[in-house]
Amino acid sequence: MRKKRFWNTLSIELLIAITISFSVALLITIFISQWINRYYLVNPNQIGMLKYNLGVLLVFTVIALSFIISFLFLIRKKIKYLKHIIDRVQYIANGKLGSTVVVKGNDELSQLSHNINMMSRELERKFEHERQIEHSKNELITNISHDLRSPLTSILGYLDLLRKKEYKNEEELVNYMERVYSKSLKLKTLIDELFEYTKLTSPDVQLNLTNVLLNDLLEQMTGEYIPIFEKEELSIQKTIPDEDLFITMDVEKMVRVYDNLLTNAKNYSLKPSVIKINLSSDGDKAFFSISNRVEGPPIKEMNKLFERFYRGDQARLEGGGSGLGLAISKRIVELHGGALNVDYKEGWLTFSIEHIVLKGSGLQE
Ligand SMILES: Nc1ncnc2c1ncn2[C@@H]1O[C@H](COP(=O)(O)OP(=O)(O)OP(=O)(O)O)[C@@H](O)[C@H]1O
Ligand SMILES: [Mg+2]
């Protein structure tokens, strides 16, 4: 807020205008009274009662008019400015949020304009934010309906065949039931992920924070993934330091993030190849990264990978995931104050997480 000097306040400005106008009126009064006085002295017997009263009325009118005219002349700029403010507020009230009023001078009116501008910009920002939320809610509902409909349509199709006993033999019956079961599982995963995503994006999401040794956690998780990767002709090349790296995290949620990154590497890497896992620290930050071979960048604008429901061709064709894994992971990492990024370089796709390391980490429980 700008500082106003005492004599810049509107009341003082008005007081000055009144004083000047009063002085002008006084000068005119003196001038007229001297003129009448001279006339009266020259022709003392010519002034009757009527003329005298008319003279007084004339003097009073001239004094009042001269006061009003000089006052209006002195405050004309303020009135013009006030009119400008009224017009602009009307304009803003008609929906032109973000429009502003010219800030002139340094008095209450300029302060009012300044506040109107702040209010207008804030309203515009809030309105735009609401619009974006509404847009992304609609988009989410469209995507959900689409993604839920496909497995449900298959389930209904197979159930209809089973209901009408339209199968040739028991083998085909078992086959249909298997398909119904696997599609139902997919539907359940999708609903679970959606539930998780909406829970995570709600403003009152709570983290169950504990201090965790990140290097131990990653050693354990990558160890569990080695046989899964081997089955897919993938080998792990990992660099995890022995140094204790204590991170405050909601373990259950962060394990979900590492799980999704490891599963993605398994699902979408070129095979046979190597998966590189790296953990390093620098000051109060710890960096985890996982890289796998890809034919080329999966998409031109890499950050789209983190958008909900984005799935590459491979994931789509193989009836893979729901496309929510990375969106959920990013949200979880950001809730921890960290960052999840992706980078493509010469046939390698790397996802990296930046964590905050606890100070005096070695002493934590
Ligand atoms: N390591 C990776 N290598 C190549 N492409 C990847 C990798 N990770 C993700 N992608 C691409 O990004 C898309 C989105 O990944 P994300 O984890 O969000 O969803 P998903 O794996 O398809 O499904 P979900 O994880 O929800 O089961 C994938 O479908 C895939 O095309
Ligand atoms: Mg995934």
XYZ file of C-alpha atoms and ligand atoms in Angstrom:
397
model
C 0.000 0.000 0.000
C 1.365 3.421 -0.931
C 1.943 5.931 1.851
C -0.247 9.033 1.704
C 0.997 12.345 3.018
C -1.392 14.213 5.296
C -2.025 17.055 2.842
C -2.754 14.571 0.084
C -5.882 13.253 1.754
C -9.128 13.992 -0.044
C -10.639 15.929 2.877
C -7.620 18.287 3.006
C -7.774 18.780 -0.753
C -11.474 19.631 -0.473
C -10.801 21.973 2.445
C -8.179 23.808 0.382
C -10.647 24.070 -2.538
C -13.319 25.473 -0.174
C -10.853 27.992 1.308
C -9.751 29.194 -2.133
C -13.374 29.420 -3.354
C -14.320 31.288 -0.179
C -11.426 33.716 -0.704
C -12.513 34.317 -4.322
C -16.103 34.954 -3.135
C -14.796 37.304 -0.427
C -12.733 39.297 -2.928
C -15.752 39.635 -5.214
C -17.895 40.723 -2.217
C -15.371 43.423 -1.317
C -15.284 44.604 -4.907
C -19.115 44.793 -5.186
C -19.572 46.427 -1.799
C -17.026 49.102 -2.736
C -18.840 49.652 -5.997
C -22.257 49.993 -4.246
C -20.729 52.168 -1.606
C -19.389 54.531 -4.273
C -22.771 54.574 -6.061
C -24.571 55.224 -2.759
C -22.184 58.090 -1.899
C -22.618 59.653 -5.342
C -26.426 59.296 -5.330
C -27.432 58.882 -1.659
C -31.087 59.913 -2.235
C -31.690 57.693 -5.241
C -31.743 54.362 -3.380
C -35.175 53.266 -2.259
C -36.045 50.152 -0.181
C -36.766 47.978 -3.210
C -33.516 48.841 -4.888
C -31.628 48.208 -1.679
C -33.201 44.722 -1.298
C -32.523 43.897 -4.928
C -28.950 44.994 -4.429
C -28.522 42.704 -1.420
C -30.034 39.788 -3.400
C -27.700 40.519 -6.317
C -24.687 40.618 -4.035
C -25.684 37.365 -2.360
C -26.245 35.631 -5.754
C -22.913 36.836 -7.115
C -21.116 35.677 -3.956
C -22.793 32.243 -4.012
C -22.185 31.808 -7.763
C -18.564 32.852 -7.537
C -18.071 30.390 -4.676
C -19.737 27.500 -6.572
C -17.932 28.252 -9.854
C -14.492 28.490 -8.291
C -15.129 25.402 -6.167
C -16.251 23.361 -9.210
C -13.288 24.668 -11.182
C -10.872 23.558 -8.472
C -12.339 20.056 -8.038
C -13.175 19.419 -11.738
C -10.274 16.949 -12.106
C -11.400 14.964 -9.062
C -14.973 14.781 -10.406
C -13.683 13.629 -13.806
C -11.525 11.009 -12.094
C -14.457 9.839 -9.945
C -16.548 9.461 -13.100
C -13.743 7.415 -14.678
C -13.693 5.127 -11.589
C -17.490 4.685 -11.699
C -17.376 3.833 -15.433
C -14.584 1.295 -14.967
C -16.275 -0.359 -11.974
C -19.438 -0.663 -14.072
C -17.326 -2.229 -16.850
C -15.804 -4.730 -14.396
C -19.230 -5.467 -12.898
C -20.453 -6.311 -16.419
C -18.034 -9.239 -16.466
C -14.795 -7.727 -17.773
C -12.803 -9.129 -14.861
C -9.139 -8.181 -14.878
C -9.870 -4.679 -16.287
C -8.225 -1.903 -14.347
C -8.731 1.720 -13.311
C -6.025 4.319 -13.987
C -4.300 5.130 -10.688
C -3.780 8.913 -10.515
C -2.454 11.031 -7.665
C -1.912 9.934 -4.095
C -5.132 10.346 -2.145
C -8.104 8.206 -1.090
C -9.368 8.067 -4.693
C -6.074 6.680 -5.975
C -6.086 4.222 -3.078
C -9.626 3.210 -4.044
C -8.526 2.682 -7.686
C -5.548 0.658 -6.517
C -7.828 -1.592 -4.415
C -10.359 -1.944 -7.246
C -7.510 -3.091 -9.531
C -6.333 -5.659 -6.995
C -9.880 -6.918 -6.510
C -10.481 -7.126 -10.259
C -7.266 -9.100 -10.880
C -7.917 -11.421 -7.937
C -11.470 -12.079 -9.156
C -10.150 -12.819 -12.641
C -7.546 -15.241 -11.218
C -10.147 -17.035 -9.073
C -12.617 -17.175 -11.930
C -9.986 -18.636 -14.281
C -8.982 -21.176 -11.618
C -12.610 -22.238 -11.157
C -12.972 -22.532 -14.921
C -9.912 -24.769 -15.141
C -11.167 -26.982 -12.303
C -14.532 -27.273 -14.025
C -12.851 -28.067 -17.343
C -10.578 -30.730 -15.865
C -13.510 -32.232 -13.926
C -15.491 -32.549 -17.144
C -12.476 -34.013 -18.912
C -11.970 -36.484 -16.069
C -15.607 -37.594 -16.191
C -15.434 -38.063 -19.988
C -12.247 -40.106 -19.713
C -13.548 -42.170 -16.809
C -16.775 -42.981 -18.627
C -14.816 -44.006 -21.694
C -12.320 -46.135 -19.799
C -14.948 -47.813 -17.640
C -17.218 -48.508 -20.551
C -14.799 -50.685 -22.585
C -14.163 -53.477 -20.005
C -17.791 -53.306 -18.865
C -19.039 -53.765 -22.451
C -16.810 -56.847 -22.834
C -18.005 -58.268 -19.510
C -21.635 -57.762 -20.490
C -20.984 -59.332 -23.919
C -19.440 -62.484 -22.418
C -22.076 -62.706 -19.696
C -24.779 -62.498 -22.353
C -23.182 -65.415 -24.238
C -22.992 -67.396 -21.008
C -26.587 -66.519 -20.063
C -27.893 -67.740 -23.420
C -25.589 -70.785 -23.192
C -24.021 -69.791 -26.505
C -20.823 -71.760 -26.107
C -19.791 -74.909 -27.950
C -18.202 -76.841 -25.137
C -16.928 -76.624 -21.613
C -13.560 -75.380 -22.823
C -15.199 -72.366 -24.426
C -17.292 -71.799 -21.295
C -14.130 -71.716 -19.145
C -12.497 -69.414 -21.686
C -15.412 -66.944 -21.524
C -15.415 -67.040 -17.750
C -11.676 -66.365 -17.695
C -12.199 -63.344 -19.911
C -15.019 -62.037 -17.719
C -12.761 -62.487 -14.722
C -9.752 -60.702 -16.235
C -11.900 -57.831 -17.533
C -13.505 -57.514 -14.081
C -10.039 -57.361 -12.522
C -9.089 -54.596 -14.952
C -12.241 -52.716 -14.036
C -11.436 -53.072 -10.356
C -7.850 -51.812 -10.865
C -9.172 -48.855 -12.808
C -11.736 -47.988 -10.128
C -9.096 -48.379 -7.378
C -6.674 -46.106 -9.245
C -9.369 -43.530 -9.872
C -10.315 -43.577 -6.233
C -6.657 -43.166 -5.266
C -6.186 -40.312 -7.729
C -9.270 -38.383 -6.539
C -8.235 -38.942 -2.921
C -4.751 -37.606 -3.651
C -5.979 -34.541 -5.498
C -8.397 -33.506 -2.767
C -7.095 -30.513 -0.780
C -7.350 -32.267 2.604
C -5.118 -35.208 1.671
C -3.027 -36.370 4.639
C 0.408 -37.976 4.580
C 1.409 -40.532 7.164
C 5.000 -39.336 7.504
C 7.875 -41.357 8.951
C 11.656 -41.200 8.572
C 12.826 -43.839 6.156
C 16.254 -44.993 4.973
C 15.809 -44.500 1.242
C 18.877 -46.529 0.243
C 17.616 -49.568 2.218
C 14.096 -49.247 0.835
C 15.366 -49.091 -2.755
C 17.783 -52.008 -2.253
C 14.869 -54.078 -0.981
C 12.475 -53.078 -3.760
C 14.932 -53.540 -6.626
C 15.893 -56.911 -5.113
C 12.244 -57.987 -5.328
C 12.054 -56.854 -8.959
C 15.188 -58.727 -10.165
C 13.367 -62.045 -10.881
C 10.449 -60.185 -12.548
C 12.873 -58.287 -14.796
C 14.851 -61.440 -15.585
C 11.693 -63.116 -16.881
C 11.396 -60.215 -19.333
C 15.048 -60.430 -20.401
C 15.923 -57.290 -18.516
C 18.895 -56.896 -16.224
C 19.321 -54.294 -13.497
C 22.372 -52.077 -13.257
C 22.106 -50.207 -9.980
C 24.184 -47.649 -8.113
C 22.797 -47.215 -4.599
C 25.242 -45.699 -2.079
C 25.794 -47.314 1.341
C 25.579 -43.885 2.968
C 22.389 -43.507 5.034
C 19.870 -41.253 3.329
C 16.982 -40.516 5.653
C 13.875 -39.173 3.933
C 10.622 -38.154 5.574
C 7.875 -39.847 3.619
C 4.579 -41.620 3.584
C 6.151 -45.021 2.860
C 3.023 -46.660 1.499
C 2.494 -43.851 -1.004
C 6.135 -43.520 -2.052
C 6.424 -47.303 -2.513
C 3.565 -46.926 -4.967
C 5.620 -44.381 -6.906
C 8.744 -46.599 -7.098
C 6.518 -49.571 -7.961
C 4.928 -47.716 -10.853
C 8.318 -46.555 -12.175
C 9.767 -50.092 -11.930
C 6.657 -51.659 -13.503
C 6.663 -49.080 -16.289
C 10.337 -49.825 -16.996
C 9.472 -53.538 -17.155
C 6.412 -53.005 -19.370
C 7.659 -50.386 -21.798
C 11.411 -51.017 -22.095
C 12.954 -52.486 -25.240
C 13.868 -56.119 -24.583
C 16.392 -57.542 -24.012
C 18.137 -54.595 -22.398
C 19.368 -53.037 -19.188
C 17.431 -51.011 -16.593
C 19.649 -48.459 -14.850
C 18.782 -47.440 -11.292
C 20.685 -44.713 -9.569
C 20.569 -43.019 -6.168
C 22.781 -40.080 -5.247
C 22.727 -37.189 -2.830
C 23.834 -33.582 -2.953
C 23.508 -31.470 0.182
C 19.953 -31.691 1.431
C 18.687 -33.427 -1.702
C 18.620 -37.048 -2.815
C 18.155 -38.010 -6.455
C 16.647 -41.279 -7.601
C 16.545 -42.158 -11.272
C 15.474 -45.104 -13.357
C 16.327 -45.392 -17.067
C 15.255 -47.856 -19.699
C 15.810 -48.268 -23.427
C 13.131 -47.001 -25.804
C 12.949 -46.809 -29.592
C 12.481 -43.071 -29.506
C 10.862 -40.408 -27.347
C 7.379 -41.766 -26.465
C 5.827 -38.359 -27.095
C 7.050 -34.956 -28.307
C 5.933 -33.065 -25.249
C 7.349 -35.268 -22.473
C 5.289 -33.759 -19.648
C 2.166 -35.213 -21.284
C 3.299 -38.572 -19.879
C 2.205 -37.266 -16.467
C -1.270 -36.376 -17.677
C -4.030 -38.615 -16.404
C -5.178 -41.246 -18.855
C -2.220 -40.731 -21.178
C -1.220 -44.161 -22.486
C 1.264 -44.951 -25.172
C 0.366 -47.196 -28.119
C 2.002 -50.196 -26.475
C -0.057 -49.796 -23.272
C -3.215 -49.358 -25.339
C -2.602 -52.351 -27.619
C -1.637 -54.716 -24.852
C -4.690 -53.695 -22.822
C -2.187 -52.403 -20.268
C -2.662 -49.939 -17.446
C -5.120 -47.128 -17.021
C -2.696 -44.305 -17.724
C -3.047 -42.977 -14.196
C 0.189 -44.377 -12.721
C 2.449 -41.421 -13.549
C -0.218 -38.815 -12.702
C -0.634 -40.432 -9.267
C 3.161 -40.706 -8.834
C 3.740 -37.055 -9.680
C 1.058 -35.953 -7.254
C 2.513 -38.119 -4.453
C 6.061 -36.818 -5.013
C 4.831 -33.215 -5.092
C 2.862 -33.732 -1.876
C 6.247 -34.597 -0.338
C 7.714 -31.324 -1.611
C 9.812 -33.144 -4.218
C 9.749 -33.300 -8.023
C 9.221 -36.077 -10.552
C 10.712 -35.454 -14.001
C 11.224 -37.283 -17.245
C 13.984 -36.943 -19.790
C 14.797 -38.623 -23.094
C 18.345 -38.886 -24.357
C 19.814 -41.074 -27.097
C 17.439 -44.015 -26.737
C 17.173 -43.810 -22.933
C 14.075 -42.669 -21.088
C 14.855 -41.534 -17.554
C 12.420 -40.782 -14.744
C 13.975 -38.974 -11.790
C 12.751 -38.048 -8.337
C 14.182 -35.259 -6.225
C 13.765 -35.868 -2.470
C 14.553 -33.694 0.503
C 17.076 -35.364 2.874
C 16.692 -34.855 6.607
C 19.463 -32.893 8.318
C 21.682 -34.984 10.636
C 20.183 -37.970 8.851
C 22.446 -40.624 10.342
C 20.998 -40.003 13.821
C 17.337 -40.398 12.903
C 15.374 -43.485 13.960
N 9.600 -46.294 -18.570
C 8.857 -46.003 -19.629
N 9.314 -46.249 -20.888
C 8.556 -45.952 -21.973
N 7.319 -45.450 -21.912
C 6.808 -45.205 -20.703
C 7.551 -45.464 -19.493
N 6.786 -45.108 -18.448
C 5.628 -44.649 -18.960
N 5.622 -44.709 -20.299
C 4.502 -44.284 -21.170
O 3.664 -43.429 -20.419
C 2.319 -43.941 -20.368
C 1.718 -43.556 -19.040
O 2.302 -44.299 -17.979
P 1.477 -44.492 -16.648
O 2.321 -45.224 -15.666
O 0.914 -43.190 -16.263
O 0.226 -45.364 -17.115
P 0.165 -46.892 -17.487
O 1.448 -47.579 -17.121
O -0.261 -46.966 -18.902
O -1.018 -47.362 -16.546
P -1.004 -47.551 -14.939
O 0.359 -47.201 -14.461
O -2.051 -46.613 -14.479
O -1.351 -48.952 -14.712
C 2.477 -45.427 -20.587
O 1.291 -45.954 -21.130
C 3.645 -45.487 -21.564
O 3.200 -45.278 -22.877
Mg 2.264 -47.334 -15.129
